[in-house]
């Protein structure tokens, strides 16, 4: 067969291409594979410091080590032959980084940490967040930190030998001369009634005023929750026989309200337009009253279904009104109850049901032993939903032997405060240690993650791995900005700092 001149030209061009022999293949494959595993391993090492995290990092690290073992010699061979090796290594590095970015999750790192507490026996009794400040309250000291930098903005020490025995759950607006929001601090000497309440300007730590309270006896240096509250522009002070409202701006008298005959004040709570008091009436049922903050006028009176006494009680929300009732009787009321503005019961949400046990307070049965002046709510109200961590038997398991390990499952549940029905369940990687509402969503902190869950649907819209300090116990979590948080620990002497910011 005749060969045309064009065919000879094509064959000549083809034969002019370099042959891909064994050595060339070793150079290219070694460069690609070696650089891919090396770049992926380096990304695993340095990625967490730049906002990456997740369980996949550990797997990618193992894969990088195992992959470099057979391809390491080829990678060195590729570098010795840079003409083909360097382009191959560049391609491999890009592949390794692409794999890392594609499979790595988002991570949070400690932006700053406050120094560990001293003495080693000290514990926080509560905390507030006010603007750019996170305020941690100890029995002997109140410290405000800038959430952006960790710098100490101010300190306040109770007078004399007083220790903090109460603090308001919320804060409110001060007078025209005030720098920031105002919080209420109760304090007294050891073994004395918690008879002094100081309004503290959280902007600069100055005292606005101090009121004297006819308080019941105090045992040692213990703190009592929810005996002072902020309701709009009023401060509510609980006394032995009733409640006393004063102006938040200057401490001037506004009104007094006595408990019913045979009843003793138990708790007080407040919101922007509502004051709520609860009185224990011996073995009879407790009485909850809703009062107008401006003049103390009674708006609703509710008899709580807990005859025979209470073991625990917490006003979870004042608007809508939701109350956790934990009766002494085994077959008594153990539920979160919601009420409308006319005082009619709307919903009953059992906290120990057939399917889940609900952590209405973070810390479970020992909730009031932690952050004793301002215990942390495990259940939060968003709109007309009660969102709370739920547990089943066997959710947490510890294996024994020489190398014990821990396995855990966590979840959030949403219940309607209108009818008590369960709306959704969101699975989490571990038990919840911190929970905070953020607009139409909630952020749930577990030992190693912070997860945003949309309140309306239960959908997880963000999962952020915490790369540094893990929170092993309940913490006060607050949102400091876009994917920026502050974390306040009760015990800041050893396992984690007293306050830290993560971002």
Short mmCIF file of C-alpha atoms in Angstrom, two decimals:
data_model
loop_
_atom_site.label_atom_id
_atom_site.label_comp_id
_atom_site.label_asym_id
_atom_site.label_seq_id
_atom_site.Cartn_x
_atom_site.Cartn_y
_atom_site.Cartn_z
CA UNK A 1 0.00 0.00 0.00
CA UNK A 2 1.31 3.41 -0.94
CA UNK A 3 2.20 5.79 1.83
CA UNK A 4 1.20 9.38 1.17
CA UNK A 5 3.51 12.20 2.17
CA UNK A 6 0.97 13.49 4.73
CA UNK A 7 1.07 10.12 6.58
CA UNK A 8 4.83 10.27 6.77
CA UNK A 9 4.61 13.75 8.35
CA UNK A 10 2.11 12.58 11.00
CA UNK A 11 4.20 9.51 11.91
CA UNK A 12 7.32 11.59 12.15
CA UNK A 13 5.62 14.02 14.56
CA UNK A 14 4.29 11.12 16.70
CA UNK A 15 7.65 9.42 16.88
CA UNK A 16 9.23 12.75 17.97
CA UNK A 17 7.24 12.77 21.26
CA UNK A 18 9.20 11.62 24.32
CA UNK A 19 8.54 8.05 25.35
CA UNK A 20 6.87 7.52 28.75
CA UNK A 21 9.13 4.90 30.14
CA UNK A 22 9.21 3.39 33.62
CA UNK A 23 11.38 6.19 34.98
CA UNK A 24 9.01 8.88 33.73
CA UNK A 25 6.02 7.14 35.29
CA UNK A 26 7.87 6.90 38.61
CA UNK A 27 8.66 10.61 38.53
CA UNK A 28 5.09 11.67 37.69
CA UNK A 29 3.26 9.25 40.02
CA UNK A 30 5.69 9.93 42.87
CA UNK A 31 5.29 13.67 42.44
CA UNK A 32 1.49 13.59 42.31
CA UNK A 33 0.88 11.06 45.09
CA UNK A 34 3.65 12.23 47.39
CA UNK A 35 2.69 15.91 47.13
CA UNK A 36 -0.99 15.08 47.54
CA UNK A 37 -0.49 13.16 50.79
CA UNK A 38 2.12 15.64 52.06
CA UNK A 39 -0.05 18.70 51.42
CA UNK A 40 -3.08 17.00 52.96
CA UNK A 41 -1.05 16.12 56.07
CA UNK A 42 0.27 19.67 56.41
CA UNK A 43 -3.27 21.01 56.01
CA UNK A 44 -4.43 18.73 58.83
CA UNK A 45 -1.64 20.09 61.06
CA UNK A 46 -2.19 23.77 60.36
CA UNK A 47 -5.84 23.84 59.28
CA UNK A 48 -7.44 24.06 62.75
CA UNK A 49 -5.67 27.36 63.39
CA UNK A 50 -7.39 28.77 60.31
CA UNK A 51 -10.98 27.75 61.01
CA UNK A 52 -11.10 24.10 59.96
CA UNK A 53 -12.14 21.20 62.19
CA UNK A 54 -14.17 18.03 62.44
CA UNK A 55 -13.71 14.29 62.85
CA UNK A 56 -12.58 14.02 59.22
CA UNK A 57 -9.27 15.72 60.11
CA UNK A 58 -8.13 12.70 62.10
CA UNK A 59 -9.00 10.34 59.24
CA UNK A 60 -7.23 12.53 56.68
CA UNK A 61 -4.17 12.64 58.93
CA UNK A 62 -4.04 8.84 59.13
CA UNK A 63 -4.56 8.54 55.37
CA UNK A 64 -1.71 11.02 54.79
CA UNK A 65 0.70 9.03 56.94
CA UNK A 66 -0.26 5.70 55.38
CA UNK A 67 -0.12 7.18 51.89
CA UNK A 68 3.33 8.71 52.34
CA UNK A 69 4.82 5.39 53.46
CA UNK A 70 4.74 3.77 49.94
CA UNK A 71 4.92 7.02 47.96
CA UNK A 72 7.62 8.83 49.92
CA UNK A 73 10.53 7.40 47.90
CA UNK A 74 8.74 8.26 44.67
CA UNK A 75 8.21 11.82 45.90
CA UNK A 76 11.94 12.21 46.60
CA UNK A 77 12.71 10.74 43.15
CA UNK A 78 10.35 13.29 41.59
CA UNK A 79 12.13 16.18 43.32
CA UNK A 80 15.47 14.91 42.00
CA UNK A 81 14.03 15.16 38.47
CA UNK A 82 12.41 18.60 38.61
CA UNK A 83 11.59 18.89 34.87
CA UNK A 84 8.68 16.44 35.19
CA UNK A 85 8.64 16.16 39.01
CA UNK A 86 7.84 19.74 39.93
CA UNK A 87 4.74 20.07 37.69
CA UNK A 88 3.57 16.68 39.02
CA UNK A 89 4.14 17.78 42.62
CA UNK A 90 2.25 21.03 41.99
CA UNK A 91 -0.70 19.06 40.64
CA UNK A 92 -0.57 16.69 43.63
CA UNK A 93 -0.45 19.55 46.11
CA UNK A 94 -3.55 21.09 44.55
CA UNK A 95 -5.34 17.74 44.72
CA UNK A 96 -4.40 17.28 48.40
CA UNK A 97 -5.60 20.75 49.34
CA UNK A 98 -8.82 20.24 47.38
CA UNK A 99 -9.51 16.97 49.23
CA UNK A 100 -8.82 18.68 52.56
CA UNK A 101 -11.09 21.64 51.87
CA UNK A 102 -13.81 19.37 50.49
CA UNK A 103 -13.97 17.07 53.49
CA UNK A 104 -12.85 19.23 56.44
CA UNK A 105 -15.54 20.88 58.56
CA UNK A 106 -15.70 24.33 60.10
CA UNK A 107 -13.81 24.81 63.33
CA UNK A 108 -13.62 27.22 66.27
CA UNK A 109 -10.48 28.13 68.19
CA UNK A 110 -9.94 29.93 71.46
CA UNK A 111 -9.53 33.64 70.67
CA UNK A 112 -8.54 34.35 74.26
CA UNK A 113 -8.66 32.76 77.69
CA UNK A 114 -8.90 34.38 81.09
CA UNK A 115 -6.27 33.20 83.62
CA UNK A 116 -7.28 30.33 85.86
CA UNK A 117 -9.15 31.23 89.05
CA UNK A 118 -7.44 31.43 92.42
CA UNK A 119 -7.95 30.30 95.13
CA UNK A 120 -8.62 26.79 93.84
CA UNK A 121 -11.82 26.49 95.92
CA UNK A 122 -13.61 29.43 94.27
CA UNK A 123 -16.59 28.94 91.97
CA UNK A 124 -18.71 31.36 89.93
CA UNK A 125 -22.32 31.92 91.02
CA UNK A 126 -23.55 33.37 87.70
CA UNK A 127 -22.81 35.59 84.73
CA UNK A 128 -24.33 38.23 82.42
CA UNK A 129 -23.65 39.40 78.88
CA UNK A 130 -24.08 43.12 78.25
CA UNK A 131 -23.06 44.59 74.91
CA UNK A 132 -19.38 43.84 74.34
CA UNK A 133 -18.92 42.73 77.96
CA UNK A 134 -19.21 39.33 79.57
CA UNK A 135 -19.52 39.66 83.35
CA UNK A 136 -18.58 36.74 85.59
CA UNK A 137 -19.78 36.84 89.19
CA UNK A 138 -17.92 35.07 91.99
CA UNK A 139 -18.87 35.22 95.68
CA UNK A 140 -15.95 37.58 96.31
CA UNK A 141 -15.47 39.37 92.97
CA UNK A 142 -17.26 40.53 89.82
CA UNK A 143 -15.12 40.82 86.69
CA UNK A 144 -16.12 42.22 83.27
CA UNK A 145 -14.19 41.12 80.17
CA UNK A 146 -14.27 42.57 76.67
CA UNK A 147 -15.66 39.79 74.48
CA UNK A 148 -13.53 40.94 71.55
CA UNK A 149 -10.14 40.95 73.29
CA UNK A 150 -10.46 39.41 76.75
CA UNK A 151 -9.18 42.60 78.37
CA UNK A 152 -10.57 43.23 81.86
CA UNK A 153 -12.83 46.29 81.67
CA UNK A 154 -13.59 46.61 85.39
CA UNK A 155 -13.76 44.77 88.71
CA UNK A 156 -16.16 45.15 91.62
CA UNK A 157 -15.75 43.70 95.11
CA UNK A 158 -18.59 43.40 97.64
CA UNK A 159 -18.09 45.74 100.62
CA UNK A 160 -16.41 44.59 103.81
CA UNK A 161 -16.50 40.81 104.18
CA UNK A 162 -19.72 40.42 102.21
CA UNK A 163 -20.12 37.67 99.63
CA UNK A 164 -22.56 37.56 96.71
CA UNK A 165 -25.75 35.75 97.70
CA UNK A 166 -28.13 36.70 94.85
CA UNK A 167 -28.19 38.20 91.38
CA UNK A 168 -30.91 39.08 88.90
CA UNK A 169 -31.44 36.75 85.98
CA UNK A 170 -31.87 39.66 83.59
CA UNK A 171 -30.64 43.23 83.32
CA UNK A 172 -32.38 46.48 82.51
CA UNK A 173 -31.90 50.10 81.52
CA UNK A 174 -30.39 52.47 84.05
CA UNK A 175 -30.85 56.20 84.45
CA UNK A 176 -29.56 58.91 82.08
CA UNK A 177 -26.17 58.98 83.84
CA UNK A 178 -25.63 55.24 83.43
CA UNK A 179 -23.10 53.88 80.93
CA UNK A 180 -24.63 50.45 80.33
CA UNK A 181 -27.31 48.04 81.47
CA UNK A 182 -27.94 47.55 85.19
CA UNK A 183 -27.79 44.22 87.03
CA UNK A 184 -28.77 43.47 90.63
CA UNK A 185 -26.31 41.91 93.09
CA UNK A 186 -27.37 40.70 96.56
CA UNK A 187 -24.61 40.49 99.19
CA UNK A 188 -24.15 40.00 102.94
CA UNK A 189 -21.60 38.74 105.48
CA UNK A 190 -21.15 35.04 106.22
CA UNK A 191 -24.19 33.42 107.85
CA UNK A 192 -26.18 36.66 107.67
CA UNK A 193 -29.43 37.29 105.72
CA UNK A 194 -28.95 38.44 102.14
CA UNK A 195 -30.11 41.90 103.16
CA UNK A 196 -28.28 44.26 100.77
CA UNK A 197 -28.99 44.60 97.05
CA UNK A 198 -26.76 46.79 94.89
CA UNK A 199 -27.61 47.98 91.38
CA UNK A 200 -24.43 47.64 89.36
CA UNK A 201 -23.83 49.56 86.14
CA UNK A 202 -22.43 46.88 83.84
CA UNK A 203 -20.89 49.48 81.56
CA UNK A 204 -18.23 50.58 84.03
CA UNK A 205 -18.85 48.62 87.26
CA UNK A 206 -20.04 51.59 89.32
CA UNK A 207 -22.73 51.27 91.98
CA UNK A 208 -26.01 53.04 91.22
CA UNK A 209 -27.66 52.46 94.60
CA UNK A 210 -27.93 49.93 97.43
CA UNK A 211 -31.22 48.92 99.08
CA UNK A 212 -31.81 47.14 102.38
CA UNK A 213 -33.96 44.01 102.19
CA UNK A 214 -35.79 42.20 104.99
CA UNK A 215 -34.42 38.83 103.91
CA UNK A 216 -34.74 35.41 105.57
CA UNK A 217 -31.81 33.70 107.28
CA UNK A 218 -28.84 32.65 105.22
CA UNK A 219 -26.79 29.48 105.78
CA UNK A 220 -23.07 30.18 105.51
CA UNK A 221 -22.09 31.78 102.18
CA UNK A 222 -24.76 30.08 100.07
CA UNK A 223 -26.49 31.91 97.22
CA UNK A 224 -30.21 31.76 96.41
CA UNK A 225 -31.56 32.02 92.86
CA UNK A 226 -34.40 34.23 91.64
CA UNK A 227 -34.97 36.37 94.73
CA UNK A 228 -34.20 39.63 92.88
CA UNK A 229 -35.34 40.46 89.36
CA UNK A 230 -35.59 43.22 86.76
CA UNK A 231 -39.02 44.02 85.29
CA UNK A 232 -38.83 46.82 82.76
CA UNK A 233 -37.62 49.89 84.68
CA UNK A 234 -38.28 48.38 88.11
CA UNK A 235 -36.13 46.27 90.40
CA UNK A 236 -38.07 43.55 92.25
CA UNK A 237 -36.74 42.59 95.69
CA UNK A 238 -38.10 39.56 97.52
CA UNK A 239 -38.48 39.86 101.30
CA UNK A 240 -39.73 37.57 104.08
CA UNK A 241 -43.39 38.62 103.75
CA UNK A 242 -43.70 39.83 100.18
CA UNK A 243 -42.09 41.78 97.36
CA UNK A 244 -40.78 45.33 97.13
CA UNK A 245 -40.44 47.18 93.81
CA UNK A 246 -38.02 50.10 93.48
CA UNK A 247 -36.95 52.19 90.52
CA UNK A 248 -34.04 50.62 88.69
CA UNK A 249 -32.58 54.05 87.96
CA UNK A 250 -32.26 55.34 91.54
CA UNK A 251 -33.70 52.77 93.99
CA UNK A 252 -36.73 54.88 94.91
CA UNK A 253 -39.81 53.10 96.32
CA UNK A 254 -42.56 52.20 93.84
CA UNK A 255 -44.85 49.60 95.44
CA UNK A 256 -45.06 46.65 97.83
CA UNK A 257 -47.06 43.44 97.50
CA UNK A 258 -47.61 40.98 100.34
CA UNK A 259 -47.90 37.22 99.98
CA UNK A 260 -51.26 35.63 100.81
CA UNK A 261 -51.87 34.74 104.49
CA UNK A 262 -50.19 31.44 105.30
CA UNK A 263 -47.86 31.74 102.29
CA UNK A 264 -44.15 32.58 102.07
CA UNK A 265 -42.43 34.21 99.07
CA UNK A 266 -40.53 31.66 97.00
CA UNK A 267 -39.41 33.31 93.75
CA UNK A 268 -39.67 36.45 91.67
CA UNK A 269 -39.15 36.87 87.91
CA UNK A 270 -39.45 39.78 85.53
CA UNK A 271 -39.64 40.81 81.89
CA UNK A 272 -40.11 44.00 79.91
CA UNK A 273 -43.77 44.34 80.83
CA UNK A 274 -44.47 41.77 83.49
CA UNK A 275 -43.55 40.85 87.06
CA UNK A 276 -44.16 37.30 88.28
CA UNK A 277 -44.15 36.16 91.91
CA UNK A 278 -44.46 32.65 93.32
CA UNK A 279 -45.38 31.87 96.94
CA UNK A 280 -45.22 28.56 98.77
CA UNK A 281 -48.30 27.98 100.93
CA UNK A 282 -47.35 25.15 103.28
CA UNK A 283 -48.79 21.87 102.05
CA UNK A 284 -51.35 23.71 99.95
CA UNK A 285 -50.78 24.50 96.30
CA UNK A 286 -48.30 27.29 95.44
CA UNK A 287 -49.68 30.56 94.10
CA UNK A 288 -48.25 32.34 91.08
CA UNK A 289 -49.25 35.94 90.44
CA UNK A 290 -48.62 38.18 87.48
CA UNK A 291 -48.26 41.84 88.51
CA UNK A 292 -48.02 45.08 86.57
CA UNK A 293 -44.44 46.36 87.06
CA UNK A 294 -45.55 50.00 87.16
CA UNK A 295 -47.89 49.76 90.16
CA UNK A 296 -47.95 46.14 91.40
CA UNK A 297 -51.57 45.64 90.34
CA UNK A 298 -52.44 41.93 90.19
CA UNK A 299 -53.22 40.82 86.64
CA UNK A 300 -53.43 37.02 86.95
CA UNK A 301 -53.52 34.60 89.83
CA UNK A 302 -52.64 30.96 89.11
CA UNK A 303 -52.77 28.08 91.57
CA UNK A 304 -49.97 25.72 90.55
CA UNK A 305 -50.86 21.99 90.70
CA UNK A 306 -48.33 20.90 93.32
CA UNK A 307 -50.06 20.03 96.59
CA UNK A 308 -47.72 18.68 99.27
CA UNK A 309 -44.82 20.98 98.51
CA UNK A 310 -42.26 21.63 95.80
CA UNK A 311 -38.91 20.02 95.15
CA UNK A 312 -37.96 22.48 92.38
CA UNK A 313 -39.58 25.36 90.57
CA UNK A 314 -38.40 27.78 87.88
CA UNK A 315 -40.14 30.48 85.90
CA UNK A 316 -38.65 29.58 82.52
CA UNK A 317 -40.30 32.47 80.66
CA UNK A 318 -42.58 35.36 81.60
CA UNK A 319 -43.82 36.09 78.05
CA UNK A 320 -45.18 33.62 77.14
CA UNK A 321 -45.57 32.41 80.72
CA UNK A 322 -43.96 29.00 81.24
CA UNK A 323 -43.18 27.45 84.63
CA UNK A 324 -41.32 24.27 85.55
CA UNK A 325 -43.13 22.60 88.45
CA UNK A 326 -41.39 19.70 90.20
CA UNK A 327 -43.59 18.50 93.06
CA UNK A 328 -42.39 16.60 96.11
CA UNK A 329 -44.91 13.82 95.57
CA UNK A 330 -43.76 11.02 93.28
CA UNK A 331 -47.08 11.10 91.44
CA UNK A 332 -47.35 14.87 91.59
CA UNK A 333 -46.74 17.37 88.80
CA UNK A 334 -43.35 17.10 87.12
CA UNK A 335 -43.80 19.19 84.02
CA UNK A 336 -43.38 22.51 82.26
CA UNK A 337 -46.73 24.30 82.29
CA UNK A 338 -47.67 27.20 80.03
CA UNK A 339 -50.43 29.76 80.59
CA UNK A 340 -52.15 32.43 78.51
CA UNK A 341 -52.58 36.08 79.52
CA UNK A 342 -55.86 35.26 81.24
CA UNK A 343 -54.16 32.69 83.50
CA UNK A 344 -55.64 29.67 81.70
CA UNK A 345 -53.41 26.62 81.33
CA UNK A 346 -52.37 25.94 77.76
CA UNK A 347 -49.90 23.06 77.74
CA UNK A 348 -48.40 20.38 79.96
CA UNK A 349 -44.95 19.10 78.94
CA UNK A 350 -43.82 16.20 81.18
CA UNK A 351 -40.12 16.33 82.01
CA UNK A 352 -39.88 12.58 82.63
CA UNK A 353 -41.95 10.94 79.92
CA UNK A 354 -42.09 7.50 78.38
CA UNK A 355 -39.61 8.49 75.67
CA UNK A 356 -37.34 11.29 76.98
CA UNK A 357 -36.16 12.94 80.18
CA UNK A 358 -35.86 16.70 79.70
CA UNK A 359 -33.01 18.79 81.14
CA UNK A 360 -35.04 21.87 82.01
CA UNK A 361 -32.00 23.06 83.98
CA UNK A 362 -28.50 22.33 82.70
CA UNK A 363 -26.94 19.92 85.14
CA UNK A 364 -30.04 17.79 85.63
CA UNK A 365 -30.81 16.83 89.23
CA UNK A 366 -27.93 18.97 90.52
CA UNK A 367 -28.89 22.04 88.50
CA UNK A 368 -29.17 24.41 91.44
CA UNK A 369 -25.75 23.39 92.75
CA UNK A 370 -24.11 25.02 89.72
CA UNK A 371 -24.08 28.80 89.15
CA UNK A 372 -26.07 28.94 92.38
CA UNK A 373 -27.19 32.60 92.15
CA UNK A 374 -28.22 32.39 88.48
CA UNK A 375 -28.62 28.73 87.45
CA UNK A 376 -28.56 27.94 83.75
CA UNK A 377 -31.77 27.05 81.98
CA UNK A 378 -31.43 23.99 79.77
CA UNK A 379 -34.77 24.76 78.17
CA UNK A 380 -35.24 28.03 76.30
CA UNK A 381 -38.34 29.62 74.79
CA UNK A 382 -38.26 30.80 71.17
CA UNK A 383 -41.58 32.21 70.01
CA UNK A 384 -44.14 29.69 71.21
CA UNK A 385 -41.73 26.75 71.33
CA UNK A 386 -39.97 25.25 74.33
CA UNK A 387 -36.60 23.88 73.14
CA UNK A 388 -34.80 21.60 75.56
CA UNK A 389 -32.16 18.83 75.66
CA UNK A 390 -33.64 15.35 75.97
CA UNK A 391 -32.08 12.10 77.09
CA UNK A 392 -32.85 8.41 76.85
CA UNK A 393 -31.43 5.58 78.97
CA UNK A 394 -28.17 4.42 77.44
CA UNK A 395 -27.40 7.71 75.70
CA UNK A 396 -24.08 7.83 77.54
CA UNK A 397 -21.94 4.72 77.87
CA UNK A 398 -18.55 4.19 79.52
CA UNK A 399 -16.59 1.04 78.68
CA UNK A 400 -14.30 -0.39 81.34
CA UNK A 401 -10.97 -2.16 81.12
CA UNK A 402 -7.44 -0.79 80.86
CA UNK A 403 -8.44 1.78 78.26
CA UNK A 404 -11.93 3.08 79.17
CA UNK A 405 -13.82 4.99 76.51
CA UNK A 406 -16.96 7.08 76.42
CA UNK A 407 -19.75 7.07 73.85
CA UNK A 408 -22.61 9.54 73.89
CA UNK A 409 -25.65 10.70 71.97
CA UNK A 410 -27.37 14.05 72.41
CA UNK A 411 -30.50 15.70 71.08
CA UNK A 412 -32.69 18.76 71.24
CA UNK A 413 -36.46 18.59 71.33
CA UNK A 414 -39.04 21.26 70.58
CA UNK A 415 -42.48 21.31 72.22
CA UNK A 416 -45.36 23.64 71.54
CA UNK A 417 -46.35 25.87 74.45
CA UNK A 418 -49.81 26.08 72.87
CA UNK A 419 -50.73 22.39 73.11
CA UNK A 420 -47.68 20.53 74.50
CA UNK A 421 -47.10 18.53 71.32
CA UNK A 422 -43.59 17.62 70.20
CA UNK A 423 -42.69 19.46 67.00
CA UNK A 424 -39.25 18.07 66.13
CA UNK A 425 -36.13 16.26 67.33
CA UNK A 426 -32.59 17.25 66.34
CA UNK A 427 -29.75 14.77 66.91
CA UNK A 428 -26.43 16.01 68.34
CA UNK A 429 -23.05 14.36 68.81
CA UNK A 430 -23.07 14.55 72.63
CA UNK A 431 -24.90 15.87 75.68
CA UNK A 432 -25.65 19.59 75.71
CA UNK A 433 -23.41 21.69 77.98
CA UNK A 434 -24.65 25.14 76.88
CA UNK A 435 -27.73 26.49 75.12
CA UNK A 436 -28.60 30.01 73.99
CA UNK A 437 -31.35 31.47 71.82
CA UNK A 438 -30.26 33.63 68.89
CA UNK A 439 -33.20 35.17 67.06
CA UNK A 440 -35.10 32.40 65.30
CA UNK A 441 -32.52 29.73 66.15
CA UNK A 442 -30.65 28.23 69.08
CA UNK A 443 -26.97 27.41 69.51
CA UNK A 444 -26.26 24.18 71.38
CA UNK A 445 -22.79 23.48 72.76
CA UNK A 446 -21.62 19.93 73.39
CA UNK A 447 -18.19 18.75 74.53
CA UNK A 448 -16.61 19.33 71.14
CA UNK A 449 -19.07 21.21 68.94
CA UNK A 450 -21.35 24.22 68.66
CA UNK A 451 -24.42 23.59 66.49
CA UNK A 452 -27.04 26.04 65.27
CA UNK A 453 -30.55 24.57 65.09
CA UNK A 454 -33.40 26.45 63.43
CA UNK A 455 -36.24 26.81 65.93
CA UNK A 456 -39.05 26.48 63.41
CA UNK A 457 -37.89 23.21 61.81
CA UNK A 458 -35.09 21.63 63.89
CA UNK A 459 -32.76 21.78 60.88
CA UNK A 460 -29.07 22.08 61.69
CA UNK A 461 -27.87 25.11 59.74
CA UNK A 462 -24.28 25.21 61.09
CA UNK A 463 -21.98 22.68 62.79
CA UNK A 464 -18.74 24.12 64.19
CA UNK A 465 -16.09 21.94 65.81
CA UNK A 466 -14.31 23.33 68.87
CA UNK A 467 -10.61 22.67 68.33
CA UNK A 468 -9.27 23.77 71.70
CA UNK A 469 -10.72 23.56 75.22
CA UNK A 470 -13.69 21.21 75.59
CA UNK A 471 -16.54 22.08 77.97
CA UNK A 472 -17.07 19.04 80.18
CA UNK A 473 -19.66 20.63 82.48
CA UNK A 474 -22.54 23.11 82.04
CA UNK A 475 -21.39 26.54 80.84
CA UNK A 476 -23.04 29.88 80.17
CA UNK A 477 -22.85 30.23 76.39
CA UNK A 478 -23.50 33.57 74.69
CA UNK A 479 -23.27 34.83 71.11
CA UNK A 480 -20.64 37.55 70.61
CA UNK A 481 -20.94 37.94 66.83
CA UNK A 482 -21.09 35.92 63.62
CA UNK A 483 -19.84 32.48 64.67
CA UNK A 484 -18.18 34.09 67.72
CA UNK A 485 -19.07 33.00 71.25
CA UNK A 486 -18.12 33.53 74.86
CA UNK A 487 -18.08 30.63 77.31
CA UNK A 488 -18.27 31.11 81.09
CA UNK A 489 -17.41 28.17 83.34
CA UNK A 490 -18.50 27.74 86.94
CA UNK A 491 -15.23 26.05 87.90
CA UNK A 492 -12.41 27.98 86.26
CA UNK A 493 -9.59 26.56 88.35
CA UNK A 494 -8.43 23.51 86.37
CA UNK A 495 -10.19 21.85 83.42
CA UNK A 496 -11.11 25.02 81.52
CA UNK A 497 -10.58 28.75 81.97
CA UNK A 498 -13.19 30.84 83.83
CA UNK A 499 -14.04 32.75 80.63
CA UNK A 500 -12.96 32.25 77.06
CA UNK A 501 -13.96 33.40 73.59
CA UNK A 502 -14.10 31.05 70.62
CA UNK A 503 -14.31 32.01 66.97
#
